[in-house]
Amino acid sequence: MQLNKDQILSENNRFQRSHQDYFNFLSDQLDNQDKDVNGILRKLANFQVAIPSWALGAGGTRFGRFGFFGEPASLEQKIEDVGVLHSLTKTAGAISLHIPWDIPQDYNAIKELANANDLVFDAVNSNTFQDQKNAKESYRFGSLSNLNASVREQAVQHNIDVIKIGEKLGSKSLTVWLADGANFAGQRNFQSALTHTENSLKNIYSALPEDWKMFIEYKPYEPNFYSTVIQDWGTSFMLANACGEKAYTLVDLGHHLPNTNIEQIVSTLMLKGKLGGFHFNDSKYGDDDSTVGSVKPYALFLIFNELVYGMENNPQNPDLAWMIDASHNIKDPLEDLLQSLEAIQEAYAKALLVDQEELQAAQSRNDVTLCQEILQNAYRTDVRPLLAQARALSGGAIDPLKSYRSLRIREGLIKERGMNSVATGL
Ligand code: RM4
Ligand code: MN
Ligand code: MN
């Protein structure tokens, strides 16, 4: 299924008048505050977030999985789904593949299809948290950290194979997330686990093409519930430094213990030029896979405030790889992703409204009340008309979710794919 421009234009006609009223009102207000509305619109239009290939089907939990009708049953169909998201929002211009869940069969055809949907291939993700069919070794007791050298070699080789797949698609980065750790106290020697992991990562790093980056994720628990080898940003940072300049830390919002100050982590990493990628989701407890911005929108705004500060003030930090990492169990995955994309853009737009100079001046006077006011004034601005305007200017939908429903996209997908199609992934 591919949406055409006319479908979106005729949808937009329905919303045009009221959108224009809201937009004019907001843009006058922002003009009066000396904000560069066109500059903000340009930044919003340029902000592209990758969609992971495993987020397009319904996710599961260890208690079960409720499939969602019309799920994409092949990589081709997943690309088409991301194409739909991108046509509506113009902010989802990339797909991130998980190997081996989504190994392309015909590379040229896959690249052509992505191209026809105006998509590029973002980071490729390796998987050493599940045993693969016919694999010689098992990851039951770890992969890159395993005590057994031949398990480590298999895991390293898998990552190198993933890089090769990514090269054929035009990806420029590898994301490594390790499930390695221990379920029970005393199960593993922490130091040997970390040492093996560092050496294995260095082996992967040495196979990285010149113009590639390697992103190292961290996560405090799950699937191991006593310890995780790369448990926090500090461990990831240390490993990235040990590997070299093409290795970076990746922050996944769901990979923190409750109340962790993620904005401060972001800020520290950007200052050190070591924040490479970012996975969006939201959570109440842990890696909950909730829709971005649905539980802690103010925290998301504070994080974006640091990201914007870093993007403007830290040339030592490269452009970031943005991705949504969520896979929900009960919602229509495409609707969930539309809501997430909206929340990301909303937090970004609000952060762009923060007057950094005024904030700095208030900070230097230790005017704590004003510092808070500056942030909260930006946060309390309803920026949704800016998002809609940026989308409409790029040929996207004024109201993606409403149009998704009125164009009966899910119904169309069910017609094409049937009620019982199953997506690979979680
Ligand atoms: C992990 C991590 C990785 C993702 C897998 C599916 O918790 O967030 O980024 O590849 O889940
Ligand atoms: Mn992640
Ligand atoms: Mn995760």
CSV table of C-alpha atoms and ligand atoms in Angstrom, one decimal:
chain,number,residue,atom,x,y,z
A,1,MET,CA,0.0,0.0,0.0
A,2,GLN,CA,1.3,3.4,-0.9
A,3,LEU,CA,-0.5,6.7,-0.2
A,4,ASN,CA,-0.6,9.2,-3.0
A,5,LYS,CA,-0.2,13.0,-2.7
A,6,ASP,CA,-3.8,13.7,-3.7
A,7,GLN,CA,-5.2,11.5,-0.9
A,8,ILE,CA,-3.2,13.6,1.6
A,9,LEU,CA,-4.1,16.9,-0.1
A,10,SER,CA,-7.8,16.2,0.0
A,11,GLU,CA,-7.5,15.1,3.6
A,12,ASN,CA,-5.7,18.4,4.4
A,13,ASN,CA,-8.5,20.4,2.8
A,14,ARG,CA,-10.8,19.3,5.5
A,15,PHE,CA,-8.5,20.7,8.2
A,16,GLN,CA,-7.0,23.6,6.4
A,17,ARG,CA,-9.1,26.4,7.7
A,18,SER,CA,-9.0,25.7,11.4
A,19,HIS,CA,-5.3,24.8,11.1
A,20,GLN,CA,-4.6,28.1,9.5
A,21,ASP,CA,-6.4,30.0,12.3
A,22,TYR,CA,-4.4,28.2,15.0
A,23,PHE,CA,-1.1,28.6,13.1
A,24,ASN,CA,-1.6,32.3,12.4
A,25,PHE,CA,-2.4,32.9,16.1
A,26,LEU,CA,0.7,31.0,17.3
A,27,SER,CA,3.0,32.4,14.8
A,28,ASP,CA,2.0,36.0,15.7
A,29,GLN,CA,2.6,35.2,19.4
A,30,LEU,CA,6.0,33.8,18.6
A,31,ASP,CA,6.9,36.7,16.3
A,32,ASN,CA,6.1,39.0,19.2
A,33,GLN,CA,8.6,37.1,21.3
A,34,ASP,CA,11.2,37.4,18.5
A,35,LYS,CA,11.2,33.7,17.7
A,36,ASP,CA,12.3,32.6,14.3
A,37,VAL,CA,9.2,30.7,13.2
A,38,ASN,CA,10.5,29.8,9.8
A,39,GLY,CA,13.8,28.6,11.3
A,40,ILE,CA,11.8,26.3,13.7
A,41,LEU,CA,9.7,25.0,10.8
A,42,ARG,CA,12.8,24.1,8.9
A,43,LYS,CA,14.3,22.3,11.9
A,44,LEU,CA,11.1,20.3,12.4
A,45,ALA,CA,11.0,19.4,8.7
A,46,ASN,CA,14.6,18.2,8.8
A,47,PHE,CA,14.2,16.1,12.0
A,48,GLN,CA,13.9,12.5,10.8
A,49,VAL,CA,13.4,9.6,13.1
A,50,ALA,CA,14.1,6.0,12.1
A,51,ILE,CA,11.4,3.3,12.6
A,52,PRO,CA,12.6,-0.1,13.7
A,53,SER,CA,11.5,-3.0,11.6
A,54,TRP,CA,10.3,-4.8,14.8
A,55,ALA,CA,7.9,-2.0,15.8
A,56,LEU,CA,5.4,-2.6,12.9
A,57,GLY,CA,3.8,-5.8,14.3
A,58,ALA,CA,2.3,-6.1,17.7
A,59,GLY,CA,5.0,-6.9,20.4
A,60,GLY,CA,4.6,-9.5,23.0
A,61,THR,CA,5.5,-10.2,26.6
A,62,ARG,CA,6.7,-13.4,28.2
A,63,PHE,CA,3.0,-14.0,29.0
A,64,GLY,CA,1.8,-14.0,25.5
A,65,ARG,CA,1.4,-12.1,22.3
A,66,PHE,CA,-1.8,-10.7,20.8
A,67,GLY,CA,-1.2,-10.3,17.0
A,68,PHE,CA,-2.5,-7.3,15.2
A,69,PHE,CA,-4.6,-7.7,12.1
A,70,GLY,CA,-2.8,-6.9,8.8
A,71,GLU,CA,0.6,-7.0,10.3
A,72,PRO,CA,3.5,-6.9,7.8
A,73,ALA,CA,4.6,-10.5,7.1
A,74,SER,CA,7.7,-9.6,5.2
A,75,LEU,CA,10.5,-7.0,5.1
A,76,GLU,CA,8.8,-5.6,1.9
A,77,GLN,CA,5.6,-5.0,3.8
A,78,LYS,CA,7.4,-3.5,6.7
A,79,ILE,CA,9.0,-1.0,4.4
A,80,GLU,CA,5.6,-0.2,3.0
A,81,ASP,CA,4.3,0.5,6.5
A,82,VAL,CA,7.1,2.9,7.2
A,83,GLY,CA,6.4,4.4,3.8
A,84,VAL,CA,2.8,5.1,5.0
A,85,LEU,CA,4.1,6.7,8.2
A,86,HIS,CA,6.5,8.8,6.3
A,87,SER,CA,3.9,10.0,3.7
A,88,LEU,CA,1.7,11.1,6.5
A,89,THR,CA,4.3,12.7,8.8
A,90,LYS,CA,7.3,13.4,6.6
A,91,THR,CA,9.4,12.8,9.7
A,92,ALA,CA,9.9,9.0,9.5
A,93,GLY,CA,12.3,8.9,6.5
A,94,ALA,CA,14.4,5.9,7.7
A,95,ILE,CA,14.1,2.2,8.7
A,96,SER,CA,16.3,0.4,11.1
A,97,LEU,CA,16.7,-3.3,10.5
A,98,HIS,CA,17.1,-6.0,13.1
A,99,ILE,CA,19.2,-9.0,11.9
A,100,PRO,CA,18.3,-11.9,11.7
A,101,TRP,CA,14.6,-10.9,11.9
A,102,ASP,CA,14.8,-9.0,8.7
A,103,ILE,CA,17.5,-10.2,6.3
A,104,PRO,CA,16.8,-9.0,2.8
A,105,GLN,CA,16.6,-11.6,0.1
A,106,ASP,CA,16.9,-9.4,-2.9
A,107,TYR,CA,19.0,-6.4,-2.0
A,108,ASN,CA,18.4,-4.4,-5.2
A,109,ALA,CA,14.7,-4.9,-5.0
A,110,ILE,CA,14.6,-3.9,-1.3
A,111,LYS,CA,16.7,-0.8,-2.0
A,112,GLU,CA,14.4,0.2,-4.8
A,113,LEU,CA,11.3,-0.3,-2.7
A,114,ALA,CA,12.8,1.8,0.1
A,115,ASN,CA,13.7,4.5,-2.4
A,116,ALA,CA,10.2,4.5,-3.9
A,117,ASN,CA,9.0,5.1,-0.4
A,118,ASP,CA,11.5,7.9,0.2
A,119,LEU,CA,13.3,5.9,2.9
A,120,VAL,CA,16.9,5.3,3.8
A,121,PHE,CA,18.4,2.5,5.9
A,122,ASP,CA,19.5,3.7,9.3
A,123,ALA,CA,21.6,1.7,11.9
A,124,VAL,CA,21.5,-2.1,11.6
A,125,ASN,CA,20.9,-3.9,14.9
A,126,SER,CA,22.5,-7.2,15.8
A,127,ASN,CA,20.9,-9.9,17.9
A,128,THR,CA,22.8,-12.1,20.2
A,129,PHE,CA,20.0,-12.3,22.8
A,130,GLN,CA,18.3,-15.2,21.1
A,131,ASP,CA,19.6,-18.5,19.8
A,132,GLN,CA,19.3,-18.8,16.0
A,133,LYS,CA,18.2,-21.9,14.2
A,134,ASN,CA,21.1,-24.3,13.6
A,135,ALA,CA,23.5,-22.1,15.4
A,136,LYS,CA,26.5,-24.0,16.7
A,137,GLU,CA,26.7,-22.2,20.0
A,138,SER,CA,24.0,-21.0,22.5
A,139,TYR,CA,23.8,-17.6,24.1
A,140,ARG,CA,22.2,-19.0,27.2
A,141,PHE,CA,25.1,-17.8,29.3
A,142,GLY,CA,26.0,-14.7,27.4
A,143,SER,CA,27.3,-13.7,24.0
A,144,LEU,CA,30.1,-11.2,23.8
A,145,SER,CA,30.9,-11.8,27.5
A,146,ASN,CA,30.6,-15.6,27.4
A,147,LEU,CA,33.3,-17.6,29.2
A,148,ASN,CA,33.6,-19.9,26.1
A,149,ALA,CA,35.7,-18.4,23.4
A,150,SER,CA,33.8,-20.1,20.6
A,151,VAL,CA,30.5,-18.5,21.7
A,152,ARG,CA,32.2,-15.1,21.8
A,153,GLU,CA,33.6,-15.7,18.3
A,154,GLN,CA,30.2,-16.7,17.0
A,155,ALA,CA,28.7,-13.5,18.5
A,156,VAL,CA,31.5,-11.3,17.1
A,157,GLN,CA,31.1,-12.9,13.7
A,158,HIS,CA,27.3,-12.3,13.7
A,159,ASN,CA,28.0,-8.6,14.3
A,160,ILE,CA,30.4,-8.5,11.4
A,161,ASP,CA,27.8,-10.3,9.2
A,162,VAL,CA,25.3,-7.6,10.2
A,163,ILE,CA,27.7,-4.9,9.2
A,164,LYS,CA,28.1,-6.6,5.8
A,165,ILE,CA,24.3,-6.6,5.4
A,166,GLY,CA,24.1,-3.0,6.4
A,167,GLU,CA,26.8,-2.1,3.8
A,168,LYS,CA,24.8,-3.5,1.0
A,169,LEU,CA,21.9,-1.3,2.0
A,170,GLY,CA,23.7,1.9,2.6
A,171,SER,CA,23.5,1.9,6.4
A,172,LYS,CA,26.3,3.7,8.2
A,173,SER,CA,26.1,2.4,11.7
A,174,LEU,CA,25.8,-0.7,13.9
A,175,THR,CA,23.9,-0.8,17.1
A,176,VAL,CA,24.9,-3.4,19.7
A,177,TRP,CA,22.6,-4.2,22.5
A,178,LEU,CA,23.7,-7.0,24.8
A,179,ALA,CA,21.4,-9.0,27.0
A,180,ASP,CA,24.5,-10.4,28.7
A,181,GLY,CA,24.5,-10.5,32.5
A,182,ALA,CA,23.5,-12.8,35.3
A,183,ASN,CA,20.3,-13.9,36.8
A,184,PHE,CA,21.7,-14.9,40.1
A,185,ALA,CA,24.2,-13.4,42.5
A,186,GLY,CA,27.5,-15.2,42.3
A,187,GLN,CA,26.7,-16.6,38.8
A,188,ARG,CA,29.4,-14.6,37.0
A,189,ASN,CA,32.6,-12.9,37.7
A,190,PHE,CA,31.9,-9.3,36.9
A,191,GLN,CA,35.5,-8.5,35.9
A,192,SER,CA,35.8,-11.4,33.5
A,193,ALA,CA,32.4,-10.6,31.9
A,194,LEU,CA,33.4,-7.0,31.3
A,195,THR,CA,36.9,-7.9,30.0
A,196,HIS,CA,35.5,-10.4,27.5
A,197,THR,CA,32.9,-7.9,26.4
A,198,GLU,CA,35.5,-5.2,25.9
A,199,ASN,CA,37.7,-7.5,23.8
A,200,SER,CA,34.7,-8.8,21.8
A,201,LEU,CA,33.6,-5.2,21.1
A,202,LYS,CA,37.1,-4.3,20.0
A,203,ASN,CA,37.0,-7.2,17.5
A,204,ILE,CA,33.7,-6.0,16.1
A,205,TYR,CA,35.0,-2.4,16.0
A,206,SER,CA,38.1,-3.5,14.0
A,207,ALA,CA,35.7,-4.8,11.2
A,208,LEU,CA,33.8,-1.5,11.1
A,209,PRO,CA,34.1,0.4,7.7
A,210,GLU,CA,35.9,3.7,7.8
A,211,ASP,CA,32.8,5.8,7.5
A,212,TRP,CA,30.7,3.8,10.0
A,213,LYS,CA,29.9,4.3,13.7
A,214,MET,CA,29.2,1.7,16.3
A,215,PHE,CA,26.6,2.5,19.0
A,216,ILE,CA,26.8,0.7,22.3
A,217,GLU,CA,23.5,0.5,24.3
A,218,TYR,CA,23.3,0.0,28.0
A,219,LYS,CA,20.4,-1.3,30.1
A,220,PRO,CA,20.3,-2.0,33.9
A,221,TYR,CA,18.2,-5.2,33.9
A,222,GLU,CA,16.1,-7.5,31.7
A,223,PRO,CA,16.3,-10.2,30.5
A,224,ASN,CA,18.9,-10.7,33.2
A,225,PHE,CA,17.5,-9.7,36.6
A,226,TYR,CA,20.5,-9.7,38.8
A,227,SER,CA,23.1,-7.9,36.7
A,228,THR,CA,23.7,-6.7,33.2
A,229,VAL,CA,27.3,-6.4,31.8
A,230,ILE,CA,26.7,-3.0,30.2
A,231,GLN,CA,24.4,-1.7,32.9
A,232,ASP,CA,24.7,2.0,32.6
A,233,TRP,CA,25.9,5.0,30.5
A,234,GLY,CA,29.3,5.0,32.3
A,235,THR,CA,30.0,1.4,31.3
A,236,SER,CA,29.0,2.1,27.7
A,237,PHE,CA,31.1,5.3,27.6
A,238,MET,CA,34.1,3.4,29.0
A,239,LEU,CA,33.7,0.7,26.3
A,240,ALA,CA,33.2,3.2,23.5
A,241,ASN,CA,36.4,5.0,24.6
A,242,ALA,CA,38.2,1.7,24.7
A,243,CYS,CA,37.1,0.9,21.2
A,244,GLY,CA,37.9,4.2,19.5
A,245,GLU,CA,36.6,7.3,18.0
A,246,LYS,CA,33.9,5.6,15.8
A,247,ALA,CA,32.3,4.1,18.9
A,248,TYR,CA,29.6,5.9,20.8
A,249,THR,CA,27.1,5.5,23.6
A,250,LEU,CA,23.5,5.1,22.6
A,251,VAL,CA,20.8,6.3,25.1
A,252,ASP,CA,17.5,4.4,25.1
A,253,LEU,CA,15.0,6.1,27.2
A,254,GLY,CA,13.6,2.9,28.6
A,255,HIS,CA,16.9,1.6,29.8
A,256,HIS,CA,17.1,3.5,33.0
A,257,LEU,CA,16.0,2.9,36.6
A,258,PRO,CA,13.0,5.0,37.6
A,259,ASN,CA,13.8,8.7,38.2
A,260,THR,CA,17.3,8.6,36.6
A,261,ASN,CA,18.2,12.1,35.4
A,262,ILE,CA,18.5,11.2,31.7
A,263,GLU,CA,18.8,14.8,30.6
A,264,GLN,CA,22.0,15.1,32.6
A,265,ILE,CA,23.4,11.9,31.0
A,266,VAL,CA,22.6,13.3,27.5
A,267,SER,CA,24.4,16.6,28.4
A,268,THR,CA,27.5,14.9,29.8
A,269,LEU,CA,27.8,12.6,26.7
A,270,MET,CA,27.4,15.4,24.3
A,271,LEU,CA,30.0,17.5,26.1
A,272,LYS,CA,32.4,14.6,25.7
A,273,GLY,CA,31.4,14.1,22.0
A,274,LYS,CA,30.2,10.5,22.7
A,275,LEU,CA,26.5,10.5,22.2
A,276,GLY,CA,25.8,8.6,19.0
A,277,GLY,CA,22.3,7.5,19.0
A,278,PHE,CA,19.0,7.8,20.7
A,279,HIS,CA,16.1,5.4,21.2
A,280,PHE,CA,12.7,7.0,22.0
A,281,ASN,CA,9.9,5.4,24.0
A,282,ASP,CA,8.3,6.1,27.4
A,283,SER,CA,8.0,4.1,30.6
A,284,LYS,CA,6.6,4.0,34.0
A,285,TYR,CA,8.8,1.3,35.4
A,286,GLY,CA,11.5,0.1,32.9
A,287,ASP,CA,11.7,-0.9,29.3
A,288,ASP,CA,7.9,-0.6,29.0
A,289,ASP,CA,7.6,0.2,25.3
A,290,SER,CA,5.0,2.9,26.0
A,291,THR,CA,4.2,5.5,23.4
A,292,VAL,CA,6.8,8.3,23.5
A,293,GLY,CA,5.6,11.2,25.7
A,294,SER,CA,2.6,9.3,27.1
A,295,VAL,CA,3.8,9.0,30.7
A,296,LYS,CA,6.5,11.6,31.3
A,297,PRO,CA,6.2,14.4,28.7
A,298,TYR,CA,8.0,17.0,30.8
A,299,ALA,CA,11.0,14.7,31.3
A,300,LEU,CA,11.1,14.2,27.5
A,301,PHE,CA,11.0,18.0,27.1
A,302,LEU,CA,13.9,18.4,29.5
A,303,ILE,CA,15.9,15.8,27.6
A,304,PHE,CA,15.2,17.6,24.4
A,305,ASN,CA,16.3,20.9,25.9
A,306,GLU,CA,19.7,19.3,26.5
A,307,LEU,CA,19.8,17.7,23.1
A,308,VAL,CA,19.0,21.1,21.5
A,309,TYR,CA,21.7,22.7,23.6
A,310,GLY,CA,24.2,20.1,22.6
A,311,MET,CA,23.3,20.3,18.9
A,312,GLU,CA,23.9,24.0,19.0
A,313,ASN,CA,27.0,24.1,21.3
A,314,ASN,CA,28.8,20.8,21.0
A,315,PRO,CA,30.4,20.5,17.5
A,316,GLN,CA,32.5,17.7,19.0
A,317,ASN,CA,29.4,15.5,19.1
A,318,PRO,CA,28.3,14.1,15.7
A,319,ASP,CA,24.8,14.2,14.3
A,320,LEU,CA,22.6,11.8,16.2
A,321,ALA,CA,20.9,8.7,14.9
A,322,TRP,CA,17.3,9.0,16.1
A,323,MET,CA,15.0,6.0,16.4
A,324,ILE,CA,11.8,5.0,18.1
A,325,ASP,CA,12.4,1.8,20.0
A,326,ALA,CA,9.0,0.6,21.1
A,327,SER,CA,6.8,-2.4,20.2
A,328,HIS,CA,3.4,-2.3,21.7
A,329,ASN,CA,1.3,-5.3,22.6
A,330,ILE,CA,-2.3,-4.1,22.1
A,331,LYS,CA,-2.5,-0.9,20.0
A,332,ASP,CA,-2.4,-0.6,16.2
A,333,PRO,CA,1.4,-0.3,15.8
A,334,LEU,CA,1.1,2.3,13.1
A,335,GLU,CA,-1.2,4.5,15.2
A,336,ASP,CA,1.2,4.1,18.1
A,337,LEU,CA,4.1,5.2,16.0
A,338,LEU,CA,2.1,8.2,14.7
A,339,GLN,CA,1.5,9.2,18.3
A,340,SER,CA,5.2,8.7,19.1
A,341,LEU,CA,6.4,10.8,16.1
A,342,GLU,CA,4.0,13.6,17.1
A,343,ALA,CA,5.3,13.5,20.7
A,344,ILE,CA,8.9,13.6,19.6
A,345,GLN,CA,8.3,16.6,17.3
A,346,GLU,CA,6.3,18.3,20.0
A,347,ALA,CA,9.1,18.0,22.6
A,348,TYR,CA,11.7,19.1,20.1
A,349,ALA,CA,9.6,22.2,19.1
A,350,LYS,CA,9.1,23.2,22.7
A,351,ALA,CA,12.9,22.8,23.3
A,352,LEU,CA,13.5,25.1,20.3
A,353,LEU,CA,11.4,27.7,22.0
A,354,VAL,CA,13.6,27.9,25.1
A,355,ASP,CA,15.5,31.2,25.0
A,356,GLN,CA,19.0,29.8,25.7
A,357,GLU,CA,20.6,33.3,26.1
A,358,GLU,CA,17.9,34.4,28.6
A,359,LEU,CA,18.3,31.1,30.4
A,360,GLN,CA,22.0,31.6,30.6
A,361,ALA,CA,21.6,35.1,31.9
A,362,ALA,CA,19.1,34.0,34.6
A,363,GLN,CA,21.5,31.2,35.6
A,364,SER,CA,24.4,33.6,35.9
A,365,ARG,CA,22.3,35.7,38.3
A,366,ASN,CA,21.2,32.6,40.1
A,367,ASP,CA,17.7,33.6,39.5
A,368,VAL,CA,16.3,30.2,40.1
A,369,THR,CA,12.7,31.1,39.7
A,370,LEU,CA,13.2,32.7,36.3
A,371,CYS,CA,15.2,29.7,35.1
A,372,GLN,CA,12.3,27.5,35.8
A,373,GLU,CA,9.8,30.0,34.3
A,374,ILE,CA,11.8,30.1,31.0
A,375,LEU,CA,11.7,26.3,30.7
A,376,GLN,CA,8.0,26.1,31.7
A,377,ASN,CA,6.9,28.9,29.5
A,378,ALA,CA,8.3,27.0,26.5
A,379,TYR,CA,6.9,23.7,27.7
A,380,ARG,CA,3.4,25.2,28.2
A,381,THR,CA,3.2,26.6,24.7
A,382,ASP,CA,0.9,24.5,22.5
A,383,VAL,CA,3.2,24.0,19.5
A,384,ARG,CA,1.0,21.5,17.6
A,385,PRO,CA,0.2,24.1,14.9
A,386,LEU,CA,3.9,24.4,14.2
A,387,LEU,CA,4.2,20.6,13.7
A,388,ALA,CA,1.1,20.6,11.4
A,389,GLN,CA,2.5,23.5,9.4
A,390,ALA,CA,5.9,21.9,9.0
A,391,ARG,CA,4.3,18.7,7.8
A,392,ALA,CA,1.9,20.4,5.4
A,393,LEU,CA,4.8,22.4,3.9
A,394,SER,CA,6.6,19.1,3.2
A,395,GLY,CA,3.5,17.5,1.7
A,396,GLY,CA,2.5,15.5,4.8
A,397,ALA,CA,-0.8,15.4,6.6
A,398,ILE,CA,-2.0,18.2,8.9
A,399,ASP,CA,-3.5,15.6,11.2
A,400,PRO,CA,-1.8,12.2,10.5
A,401,LEU,CA,-3.8,10.2,12.9
A,402,LYS,CA,-7.2,11.4,11.8
A,403,SER,CA,-6.2,10.9,8.2
A,404,TYR,CA,-4.8,7.4,8.9
A,405,ARG,CA,-8.2,6.5,10.3
A,406,SER,CA,-10.3,8.3,7.6
A,407,LEU,CA,-8.3,6.8,4.8
A,408,ARG,CA,-9.0,3.4,6.4
A,409,ILE,CA,-5.4,2.4,6.1
A,410,ARG,CA,-5.6,-0.5,8.6
A,411,GLU,CA,-8.6,-1.8,6.8
A,412,GLY,CA,-6.7,-1.7,3.5
A,413,LEU,CA,-3.8,-3.5,5.0
A,414,ILE,CA,-6.1,-6.3,6.3
A,415,LYS,CA,-7.6,-6.6,2.9
A,416,GLU,CA,-4.1,-7.0,1.3
A,417,ARG,CA,-2.5,-9.2,4.0
A,418,GLY,CA,-5.4,-10.9,5.8
A,419,MET,CA,-6.4,-11.0,9.5
A,420,ASN,CA,-3.7,-13.4,10.6
A,421,SER,CA,-0.4,-12.2,9.1
A,422,VAL,CA,2.4,-12.3,11.6
A,423,ALA,CA,5.4,-10.0,11.8
A,424,THR,CA,8.9,-11.2,12.8
A,425,GLY,CA,10.3,-9.5,15.8
A,426,LEU,CA,9.7,-9.5,19.6
B,1,RM4,C1,16.4,-4.0,23.6
B,1,RM4,C2,17.1,-2.8,23.0
B,1,RM4,C3,17.5,-2.8,21.6
B,1,RM4,C4,16.4,-3.5,20.8
B,1,RM4,C5,15.8,-4.7,21.4
B,1,RM4,C6,14.7,-5.3,20.6
B,1,RM4,O1,15.8,-3.8,24.8
B,1,RM4,O2,16.4,-1.7,23.3
B,1,RM4,O3,17.7,-1.6,21.1
B,1,RM4,O4,17.1,-3.9,19.6
B,1,RM4,O5,15.4,-4.4,22.7
B,2,MN,MN,16.9,0.2,22.2
B,3,MN,MN,14.9,-1.7,25.0
